[in-house]
mmCIF file with all atom_site columns, C-alpha atoms in Angstrom:
data_model
loop_
_atom_site.group_PDB
_atom_site.id
_atom_site.type_symbol
_atom_site.label_atom_id
_atom_site.label_alt_id
_atom_site.label_comp_id
_atom_site.label_asym_id
_atom_site.label_entity_id
_atom_site.label_seq_id
_atom_site.pdbx_PDB_ins_code
_atom_site.Cartn_x
_atom_site.Cartn_y
_atom_site.Cartn_z
_atom_site.occupancy
_atom_site.B_iso_or_equiv
_atom_site.pdbx_formal_charge
_atom_site.auth_seq_id
_atom_site.auth_comp_id
_atom_site.auth_asym_id
_atom_site.auth_atom_id
_atom_site.pdbx_PDB_model_num
ATOM 1   C CA . MET Y 1 1   ? 50.889 24.965 57.895 1.00 46.00 ? 1   MET Y CA 1
ATOM 2   C CA . SER Y 1 2   ? 48.136 26.625 55.889 1.00 52.00 ? 2   SER Y CA 1
ATOM 3   C CA . THR Y 1 3   ? 46.685 30.015 56.825 1.00 55.00 ? 3   THR Y CA 1
ATOM 4   C CA . ASN Y 1 4   ? 43.505 28.225 57.915 1.00 56.00 ? 4   ASN Y CA 1
ATOM 5   C CA . GLU Y 1 5   ? 45.356 25.812 60.195 1.00 59.00 ? 5   GLU Y CA 1
ATOM 6   C CA . GLY Y 1 6   ? 47.580 28.543 61.655 1.00 63.00 ? 6   GLY Y CA 1
ATOM 7   C CA . LEU Y 1 7   ? 44.738 30.835 62.647 1.00 60.00 ? 7   LEU Y CA 1
ATOM 8   C CA . LEU Y 1 8   ? 42.562 28.010 63.956 1.00 62.00 ? 8   LEU Y CA 1
ATOM 9   C CA . SER Y 1 9   ? 45.487 26.710 66.003 1.00 64.00 ? 9   SER Y CA 1
ATOM 10  C CA . GLU Y 1 10  ? 46.001 30.209 67.438 1.00 61.00 ? 10  GLU Y CA 1
ATOM 11  C CA . LEU Y 1 11  ? 42.274 30.458 68.266 1.00 59.00 ? 11  LEU Y CA 1
ATOM 12  C CA . GLU Y 1 12  ? 42.336 27.086 70.036 1.00 61.00 ? 12  GLU Y CA 1
ATOM 13  C CA . LYS Y 1 13  ? 45.396 28.060 72.121 1.00 60.00 ? 13  LYS Y CA 1
ATOM 14  C CA . SER Y 1 14  ? 44.086 31.472 73.129 1.00 57.00 ? 14  SER Y CA 1
ATOM 15  C CA . SER Y 1 15  ? 42.090 31.830 76.291 1.00 51.00 ? 15  SER Y CA 1
ATOM 16  C CA . THR Y 1 16  ? 39.167 34.151 76.957 1.00 53.00 ? 16  THR Y CA 1
ATOM 17  C CA . ASN Y 1 17  ? 39.830 37.866 76.384 1.00 51.00 ? 17  ASN Y CA 1
ATOM 18  C CA . GLN Y 1 18  ? 43.006 37.321 74.367 1.00 57.00 ? 18  GLN Y CA 1
ATOM 19  C CA . LEU Y 1 19  ? 43.577 39.029 71.082 1.00 58.00 ? 19  LEU Y CA 1
ATOM 20  C CA . VAL Y 1 20  ? 44.049 37.023 67.916 1.00 59.00 ? 20  VAL Y CA 1
ATOM 21  C CA . PHE Y 1 21  ? 45.265 39.099 65.004 1.00 61.00 ? 21  PHE Y CA 1
ATOM 22  C CA . THR Y 1 22  ? 45.288 38.333 61.312 1.00 64.00 ? 22  THR Y CA 1
ATOM 23  C CA . HIS Y 1 23  ? 45.833 40.552 58.330 1.00 62.00 ? 23  HIS Y CA 1
ATOM 24  C CA . ASP Y 1 24  ? 44.821 37.854 55.878 1.00 64.00 ? 24  ASP Y CA 1
ATOM 25  C CA . ILE Y 1 25  ? 42.044 38.501 53.442 1.00 68.00 ? 25  ILE Y CA 1
ATOM 26  C CA . ALA Y 1 26  ? 38.886 36.431 53.505 1.00 73.00 ? 26  ALA Y CA 1
ATOM 27  C CA . GLU Y 1 27  ? 39.736 34.575 50.305 1.00 72.00 ? 27  GLU Y CA 1
ATOM 28  C CA . ASN Y 1 28  ? 42.720 33.011 52.131 1.00 76.00 ? 28  ASN Y CA 1
ATOM 29  C CA . PHE Y 1 29  ? 40.319 31.133 54.414 1.00 79.00 ? 29  PHE Y CA 1
ATOM 30  C CA . SER Y 1 30  ? 37.817 28.383 53.755 1.00 80.00 ? 30  SER Y CA 1
ATOM 31  C CA . GLU Y 1 31  ? 34.160 29.115 54.476 1.00 83.00 ? 31  GLU Y CA 1
ATOM 32  C CA . SER Y 1 32  ? 34.289 26.702 57.432 1.00 84.00 ? 32  SER Y CA 1
ATOM 33  C CA . THR Y 1 33  ? 37.293 28.517 58.916 1.00 81.00 ? 33  THR Y CA 1
ATOM 34  C CA . ILE Y 1 34  ? 35.563 31.877 58.588 1.00 81.00 ? 34  ILE Y CA 1
ATOM 35  C CA . GLU Y 1 35  ? 32.462 30.391 60.173 1.00 83.00 ? 35  GLU Y CA 1
ATOM 36  C CA . GLN Y 1 36  ? 34.523 29.031 63.060 1.00 81.00 ? 36  GLN Y CA 1
ATOM 37  C CA . ILE Y 1 37  ? 36.303 32.353 63.567 1.00 78.00 ? 37  ILE Y CA 1
ATOM 38  C CA . LEU Y 1 38  ? 33.121 34.395 63.537 1.00 81.00 ? 38  LEU Y CA 1
ATOM 39  C CA . SER Y 1 39  ? 31.156 31.979 65.711 1.00 81.00 ? 39  SER Y CA 1
ATOM 40  C CA . SER Y 1 40  ? 33.854 31.662 68.385 1.00 78.00 ? 40  SER Y CA 1
ATOM 41  C CA . THR Y 1 41  ? 35.177 35.229 68.581 1.00 80.00 ? 41  THR Y CA 1
ATOM 42  C CA . LYS Y 1 42  ? 34.074 38.809 68.755 1.00 83.00 ? 42  LYS Y CA 1
ATOM 43  C CA . THR Y 1 43  ? 35.735 40.101 65.640 1.00 84.00 ? 43  THR Y CA 1
ATOM 44  C CA . ILE Y 1 44  ? 36.809 43.646 64.926 1.00 87.00 ? 44  ILE Y CA 1
ATOM 45  C CA . PHE Y 1 45  ? 37.588 44.609 61.352 1.00 87.00 ? 45  PHE Y CA 1
ATOM 46  C CA . LEU Y 1 46  ? 40.017 47.527 61.470 1.00 88.00 ? 46  LEU Y CA 1
ATOM 47  C CA . VAL Y 1 47  ? 40.135 49.410 58.183 1.00 91.00 ? 47  VAL Y CA 1
ATOM 48  C CA . ARG Y 1 48  ? 42.023 52.455 56.969 1.00 91.00 ? 48  ARG Y CA 1
ATOM 49  C CA . CYS Y 1 49  ? 41.917 54.764 53.948 1.00 93.00 ? 49  CYS Y CA 1
ATOM 50  C CA . PRO Y 1 50  ? 43.488 52.892 50.996 1.00 91.00 ? 50  PRO Y CA 1
ATOM 51  C CA . LYS Y 1 51  ? 45.811 55.751 50.035 1.00 91.00 ? 51  LYS Y CA 1
ATOM 52  C CA . ASP Y 1 52  ? 47.347 56.032 53.510 1.00 90.00 ? 52  ASP Y CA 1
ATOM 53  C CA . THR Y 1 53  ? 47.487 52.233 53.708 1.00 86.00 ? 53  THR Y CA 1
ATOM 54  C CA . LEU Y 1 54  ? 49.426 52.119 50.434 1.00 83.00 ? 54  LEU Y CA 1
ATOM 55  C CA . LEU Y 1 55  ? 51.875 54.804 51.567 1.00 81.00 ? 55  LEU Y CA 1
ATOM 56  C CA . SER Y 1 56  ? 52.465 53.012 54.871 1.00 78.00 ? 56  SER Y CA 1
ATOM 57  C CA . TRP Y 1 57  ? 53.045 49.743 53.045 1.00 75.00 ? 57  TRP Y CA 1
ATOM 58  C CA . ILE Y 1 58  ? 55.606 51.341 50.731 1.00 72.00 ? 58  ILE Y CA 1
ATOM 59  C CA . LEU Y 1 59  ? 57.468 53.026 53.570 1.00 70.00 ? 59  LEU Y CA 1
ATOM 60  C CA . ALA Y 1 60  ? 57.235 50.071 55.960 1.00 66.00 ? 60  ALA Y CA 1
ATOM 61  C CA . ARG Y 1 61  ? 58.784 47.743 53.410 1.00 59.00 ? 61  ARG Y CA 1
ATOM 62  C CA . ASP Y 1 62  ? 61.877 49.953 53.313 1.00 52.00 ? 62  ASP Y CA 1
ATOM 63  C CA . ILE Y 1 63  ? 61.302 50.490 49.623 1.00 52.00 ? 63  ILE Y CA 1
ATOM 64  C CA . PHE Y 1 64  ? 61.998 54.139 50.303 1.00 49.00 ? 64  PHE Y CA 1
ATOM 65  C CA . SER Y 1 65  ? 63.023 56.214 53.254 1.00 53.00 ? 65  SER Y CA 1
ATOM 66  C CA . GLU Y 1 66  ? 60.489 58.716 54.577 1.00 52.00 ? 66  GLU Y CA 1
ATOM 67  C CA . TYR Y 1 67  ? 63.292 61.224 54.254 1.00 53.00 ? 67  TYR Y CA 1
ATOM 68  C CA . ASP Y 1 68  ? 63.675 60.673 50.524 1.00 61.00 ? 68  ASP Y CA 1
ATOM 69  C CA . LEU Y 1 69  ? 60.197 61.766 49.448 1.00 61.00 ? 69  LEU Y CA 1
ATOM 70  C CA . ASP Y 1 70  ? 61.393 63.258 46.153 1.00 65.00 ? 70  ASP Y CA 1
ATOM 71  C CA . ARG Y 1 71  ? 62.776 59.882 45.110 1.00 66.00 ? 71  ARG Y CA 1
ATOM 72  C CA . LEU Y 1 72  ? 59.569 58.172 46.250 1.00 64.00 ? 72  LEU Y CA 1
ATOM 73  C CA . LYS Y 1 73  ? 57.434 60.569 44.197 1.00 61.00 ? 73  LYS Y CA 1
ATOM 74  C CA . ARG Y 1 74  ? 59.591 60.026 41.097 1.00 63.00 ? 74  ARG Y CA 1
ATOM 75  C CA . LYS Y 1 75  ? 59.478 56.229 41.422 1.00 64.00 ? 75  LYS Y CA 1
ATOM 76  C CA . LEU Y 1 76  ? 55.719 56.179 41.953 1.00 64.00 ? 76  LEU Y CA 1
ATOM 77  C CA . LEU Y 1 77  ? 55.144 58.402 38.949 1.00 57.00 ? 77  LEU Y CA 1
ATOM 78  C CA . GLU Y 1 78  ? 57.491 56.353 36.754 1.00 63.00 ? 78  GLU Y CA 1
ATOM 79  C CA . LYS Y 1 79  ? 56.019 52.974 37.622 1.00 54.00 ? 79  LYS Y CA 1
ATOM 80  C CA . TYR Y 1 80  ? 52.347 53.019 38.468 1.00 54.00 ? 80  TYR Y CA 1
ATOM 81  C CA . PRO Y 1 81  ? 49.887 51.567 37.701 1.00 48.00 ? 81  PRO Y CA 1
ATOM 82  C CA . LEU Y 1 82  ? 51.955 48.455 36.949 1.00 49.00 ? 82  LEU Y CA 1
ATOM 83  C CA . ALA Y 1 83  ? 54.268 48.727 39.941 1.00 48.00 ? 83  ALA Y CA 1
ATOM 84  C CA . PRO Y 1 84  ? 54.178 46.237 42.835 1.00 46.00 ? 84  PRO Y CA 1
ATOM 85  C CA . GLN Y 1 85  ? 52.448 48.846 44.995 1.00 53.00 ? 85  GLN Y CA 1
ATOM 86  C CA . TYR Y 1 86  ? 49.500 48.741 42.586 1.00 57.00 ? 86  TYR Y CA 1
ATOM 87  C CA . ASP Y 1 87  ? 48.997 45.130 43.704 1.00 68.00 ? 87  ASP Y CA 1
ATOM 88  C CA . ARG Y 1 88  ? 48.628 46.437 47.254 1.00 75.00 ? 88  ARG Y CA 1
ATOM 89  C CA . ILE Y 1 89  ? 45.620 48.463 46.138 1.00 80.00 ? 89  ILE Y CA 1
ATOM 90  C CA . ASP Y 1 90  ? 44.037 45.261 44.844 1.00 81.00 ? 90  ASP Y CA 1
ATOM 91  C CA . PHE Y 1 91  ? 44.942 43.507 48.104 1.00 83.00 ? 91  PHE Y CA 1
ATOM 92  C CA . TRP Y 1 92  ? 43.159 46.280 50.044 1.00 88.00 ? 92  TRP Y CA 1
ATOM 93  C CA . ARG Y 1 93  ? 40.091 46.000 47.780 1.00 89.00 ? 93  ARG Y CA 1
ATOM 94  C CA . LYS Y 1 94  ? 39.937 42.195 48.065 1.00 87.00 ? 94  LYS Y CA 1
ATOM 95  C CA . ASN Y 1 95  ? 40.239 42.482 51.830 1.00 87.00 ? 95  ASN Y CA 1
ATOM 96  C CA . ILE Y 1 96  ? 37.202 44.784 52.013 1.00 91.00 ? 96  ILE Y CA 1
ATOM 97  C CA . GLU Y 1 97  ? 35.217 42.769 49.448 1.00 89.00 ? 97  GLU Y CA 1
ATOM 98  C CA . GLY Y 1 98  ? 35.913 39.434 51.121 1.00 86.00 ? 98  GLY Y CA 1
ATOM 99  C CA . TRP Y 1 99  ? 35.032 40.412 54.670 1.00 85.00 ? 99  TRP Y CA 1
ATOM 100 C CA . ARG Y 1 100 ? 32.014 42.484 53.636 1.00 88.00 ? 100 ARG Y CA 1
ATOM 101 C CA . LYS Y 1 101 ? 30.082 39.277 53.036 1.00 85.00 ? 101 LYS Y CA 1
ATOM 102 C CA . TYR Y 1 102 ? 30.092 38.813 56.811 1.00 86.00 ? 102 TYR Y CA 1
ATOM 103 C CA . GLU Y 1 103 ? 29.584 42.442 57.820 1.00 85.00 ? 103 GLU Y CA 1
ATOM 104 C CA . ASP Y 1 104 ? 26.708 41.705 60.165 1.00 88.00 ? 104 ASP Y CA 1
ATOM 105 C CA . ARG Y 1 105 ? 28.992 39.389 62.174 1.00 86.00 ? 105 ARG Y CA 1
ATOM 106 C CA . PHE Y 1 106 ? 31.767 41.785 63.243 1.00 87.00 ? 106 PHE Y CA 1
ATOM 107 C CA . LEU Y 1 107 ? 32.433 45.371 64.230 1.00 90.00 ? 107 LEU Y CA 1
ATOM 108 C CA . VAL Y 1 108 ? 33.952 47.670 61.615 1.00 91.00 ? 108 VAL Y CA 1
ATOM 109 C CA . VAL Y 1 109 ? 36.374 50.167 63.161 1.00 92.00 ? 109 VAL Y CA 1
ATOM 110 C CA . ARG Y 1 110 ? 37.894 52.959 61.115 1.00 93.00 ? 110 ARG Y CA 1
ATOM 111 C CA . TYR Y 1 111 ? 41.511 53.742 61.932 1.00 91.00 ? 111 TYR Y CA 1
ATOM 112 C CA . GLU Y 1 112 ? 40.727 57.412 61.374 1.00 93.00 ? 112 GLU Y CA 1
ATOM 113 C CA . ASN Y 1 113 ? 37.996 57.273 64.036 1.00 92.00 ? 113 ASN Y CA 1
ATOM 114 C CA . LEU Y 1 114 ? 40.413 55.786 66.550 1.00 88.00 ? 114 LEU Y CA 1
ATOM 115 C CA . LEU Y 1 115 ? 42.735 58.745 66.125 1.00 87.00 ? 115 LEU Y CA 1
ATOM 116 C CA . ASN Y 1 116 ? 40.187 61.544 65.705 1.00 91.00 ? 116 ASN Y CA 1
ATOM 117 C CA . HIS Y 1 117 ? 37.349 60.369 67.978 1.00 91.00 ? 117 HIS Y CA 1
ATOM 118 C CA . TYR Y 1 118 ? 38.970 57.934 70.358 1.00 90.00 ? 118 TYR Y CA 1
ATOM 119 C CA . GLU Y 1 119 ? 36.546 58.407 73.236 1.00 90.00 ? 119 GLU Y CA 1
ATOM 120 C CA . GLN Y 1 120 ? 33.500 57.735 71.076 1.00 92.00 ? 120 GLN Y CA 1
ATOM 121 C CA . GLU Y 1 121 ? 35.143 54.844 69.214 1.00 91.00 ? 121 GLU Y CA 1
ATOM 122 C CA . SER Y 1 122 ? 36.557 53.198 72.340 1.00 90.00 ? 122 SER Y CA 1
ATOM 123 C CA . LYS Y 1 123 ? 33.085 53.294 73.921 1.00 92.00 ? 123 LYS Y CA 1
ATOM 124 C CA . ARG Y 1 124 ? 31.666 51.560 70.840 1.00 92.00 ? 124 ARG Y CA 1
ATOM 125 C CA . ILE Y 1 125 ? 34.412 48.919 70.939 1.00 91.00 ? 125 ILE Y CA 1
ATOM 126 C CA . SER Y 1 126 ? 33.976 48.419 74.679 1.00 90.00 ? 126 SER Y CA 1
ATOM 127 C CA . GLU Y 1 127 ? 30.227 47.882 74.276 1.00 92.00 ? 127 GLU Y CA 1
ATOM 128 C CA . TYR Y 1 128 ? 30.780 45.418 71.447 1.00 91.00 ? 128 TYR Y CA 1
ATOM 129 C CA . LEU Y 1 129 ? 33.381 43.412 73.386 1.00 87.00 ? 129 LEU Y CA 1
ATOM 130 C CA . SER Y 1 130 ? 31.665 43.800 76.758 1.00 88.00 ? 130 SER Y CA 1
ATOM 131 C CA . LEU Y 1 131 ? 35.115 44.689 78.068 1.00 85.00 ? 131 LEU Y CA 1
ATOM 132 C CA . PRO Y 1 132 ? 36.688 47.922 79.226 1.00 86.00 ? 132 PRO Y CA 1
ATOM 133 C CA . VAL Y 1 133 ? 38.922 49.714 76.737 1.00 82.00 ? 133 VAL Y CA 1
ATOM 134 C CA . LYS Y 1 134 ? 41.679 52.117 77.759 1.00 78.00 ? 134 LYS Y CA 1
ATOM 135 C CA . ASP Y 1 135 ? 40.459 55.681 78.103 1.00 76.00 ? 135 ASP Y CA 1
ATOM 136 C CA . LYS Y 1 136 ? 43.164 57.031 75.804 1.00 74.00 ? 136 LYS Y CA 1
ATOM 137 C CA . LEU Y 1 137 ? 45.494 55.871 73.087 1.00 69.00 ? 137 LEU Y CA 1
ATOM 138 C CA . PRO Y 1 138 ? 49.052 55.165 74.199 1.00 64.00 ? 138 PRO Y CA 1
ATOM 139 C CA . PRO Y 1 139 ? 51.681 57.561 72.860 1.00 61.00 ? 139 PRO Y CA 1
ATOM 140 C CA . VAL Y 1 140 ? 52.903 56.503 69.413 1.00 54.00 ? 140 VAL Y CA 1
ATOM 141 C CA . LYS Y 1 141 ? 56.373 55.765 70.830 1.00 52.00 ? 141 LYS Y CA 1
ATOM 142 C CA . GLN Y 1 142 ? 54.852 52.996 72.990 1.00 51.00 ? 142 GLN Y CA 1
ATOM 143 C CA . VAL Y 1 143 ? 53.111 51.256 70.111 1.00 51.00 ? 143 VAL Y CA 1
ATOM 144 C CA . ALA Y 1 144 ? 54.980 48.763 67.948 1.00 49.00 ? 144 ALA Y CA 1
ATOM 145 C CA . LEU Y 1 145 ? 54.347 50.451 64.626 1.00 50.00 ? 145 LEU Y CA 1
ATOM 146 C CA . SER Y 1 146 ? 56.751 51.015 61.800 1.00 49.00 ? 146 SER Y CA 1
ATOM 147 C CA . ARG Y 1 147 ? 55.565 54.590 61.395 1.00 58.00 ? 147 ARG Y CA 1
ATOM 148 C CA . LYS Y 1 148 ? 53.109 57.060 62.861 1.00 67.00 ? 148 LYS Y CA 1
ATOM 149 C CA . GLY Y 1 149 ? 50.172 56.343 60.549 1.00 76.00 ? 149 GLY Y CA 1
ATOM 150 C CA . ILE Y 1 150 ? 49.296 59.976 59.938 1.00 83.00 ? 150 ILE Y CA 1
ATOM 151 C CA . ILE Y 1 151 ? 45.830 60.496 58.486 1.00 91.00 ? 151 ILE Y CA 1
ATOM 152 C CA . GLY Y 1 152 ? 46.044 62.071 55.028 1.00 93.00 ? 152 GLY Y CA 1
ATOM 153 C CA . ASP Y 1 153 ? 49.814 61.553 54.828 1.00 88.00 ? 153 ASP Y CA 1
ATOM 154 C CA . HIS Y 1 154 ? 49.460 60.300 51.254 1.00 89.00 ? 154 HIS Y CA 1
ATOM 155 C CA . LYS Y 1 155 ? 48.736 63.880 50.145 1.00 91.00 ? 155 LYS Y CA 1
ATOM 156 C CA . ARG Y 1 156 ? 52.327 64.938 50.722 1.00 83.00 ? 156 ARG Y CA 1
ATOM 157 C CA . VAL Y 1 157 ? 53.625 62.180 48.425 1.00 79.00 ? 157 VAL Y CA 1
ATOM 158 C CA . PHE Y 1 158 ? 50.983 61.076 45.927 1.00 82.00 ? 158 PHE Y CA 1
ATOM 159 C CA . ASP Y 1 159 ? 50.073 63.318 43.033 1.00 79.00 ? 159 ASP Y CA 1
ATOM 160 C CA . GLU Y 1 160 ? 46.477 64.042 42.019 1.00 86.00 ? 160 GLU Y CA 1
ATOM 161 C CA . GLU Y 1 161 ? 46.581 61.464 39.233 1.00 80.00 ? 161 GLU Y CA 1
ATOM 162 C CA . LEU Y 1 162 ? 47.565 58.627 41.586 1.00 80.00 ? 162 LEU Y CA 1
ATOM 163 C CA . ILE Y 1 163 ? 45.003 59.726 44.187 1.00 88.00 ? 163 ILE Y CA 1
ATOM 164 C CA . ASN Y 1 164 ? 42.265 59.772 41.528 1.00 88.00 ? 164 ASN Y CA 1
ATOM 165 C CA . MET Y 1 165 ? 43.353 56.377 40.187 1.00 84.00 ? 165 MET Y CA 1
ATOM 166 C CA . ILE Y 1 166 ? 43.114 54.810 43.661 1.00 87.00 ? 166 ILE Y CA 1
ATOM 167 C CA . ASP Y 1 167 ? 39.791 56.529 44.359 1.00 92.00 ? 167 ASP Y CA 1
ATOM 168 C CA . THR Y 1 168 ? 38.384 55.249 41.058 1.00 90.00 ? 168 THR Y CA 1
ATOM 169 C CA . ARG Y 1 169 ? 39.743 51.739 41.465 1.00 86.00 ? 169 ARG Y CA 1
ATOM 170 C CA . CYS Y 1 170 ? 38.437 51.460 45.048 1.00 90.00 ? 170 CYS Y CA 1
ATOM 171 C CA . ALA Y 1 171 ? 35.264 53.569 44.715 1.00 94.00 ? 171 ALA Y CA 1
ATOM 172 C CA . GLU Y 1 172 ? 32.785 50.937 45.922 1.00 93.00 ? 172 GLU Y CA 1
ATOM 173 C CA . GLU Y 1 173 ? 34.943 49.846 48.853 1.00 93.00 ? 173 GLU Y CA 1
ATOM 174 C CA . ILE Y 1 174 ? 35.655 53.468 49.854 1.00 94.00 ? 174 ILE Y CA 1
ATOM 175 C CA . ARG Y 1 175 ? 31.916 54.229 49.881 1.00 95.00 ? 175 ARG Y CA 1
ATOM 176 C CA . TYR Y 1 176 ? 31.412 51.204 52.126 1.00 93.00 ? 176 TYR Y CA 1
ATOM 177 C CA . ILE Y 1 177 ? 34.113 52.080 54.681 1.00 93.00 ? 177 ILE Y CA 1
ATOM 178 C CA . ASP Y 1 178 ? 33.234 55.783 54.641 1.00 93.00 ? 178 ASP Y CA 1
ATOM 179 C CA . LYS Y 1 179 ? 29.870 54.835 56.173 1.00 93.00 ? 179 LYS Y CA 1
ATOM 180 C CA . PHE Y 1 180 ? 31.811 54.226 59.381 1.00 92.00 ? 180 PHE Y CA 1
ATOM 181 C CA . LEU Y 1 181 ? 33.541 57.624 59.578 1.00 92.00 ? 181 LEU Y CA 1
ATOM 182 C CA . TYR Y 1 182 ? 32.414 60.176 62.149 1.00 89.00 ? 182 TYR Y CA 1
#
């Protein structure tokens, strides 16, 4: 089943007020699928800093243990920018670029806002959805995440050169998503 068919099938099965989640980038969908998604749902585009996203991806894939940060730093320094994780930076960029074409049709939510300004962000989400949103985030232990998603966590692992490379490579997309930070 193609990505288009899978998501459309999930949309058709879901009833009102159910969540449909996809992490696919816009280029994975046909224009008609995107049109159907955006015309039949209230869509929230959740986006996070690319550097923290990259670190989470590396750690979540069990490439390295969080407890072996020295090894992680050495491997990153030895391999980038041609390492597989470099492709994840391009994936992040393409995700932002692809969905930006439709930016007036969904709500952009910054992950960092959810953690740092939950009350304000949840009110914005609630108004957009016309549904109540919980008044506080559940404790991390109750959320099915592979790690805690600490804001700025990349700074303890990535060196200045890698941070600058990501910032340069993603400059336009970072400027776009930073418009949504409080």
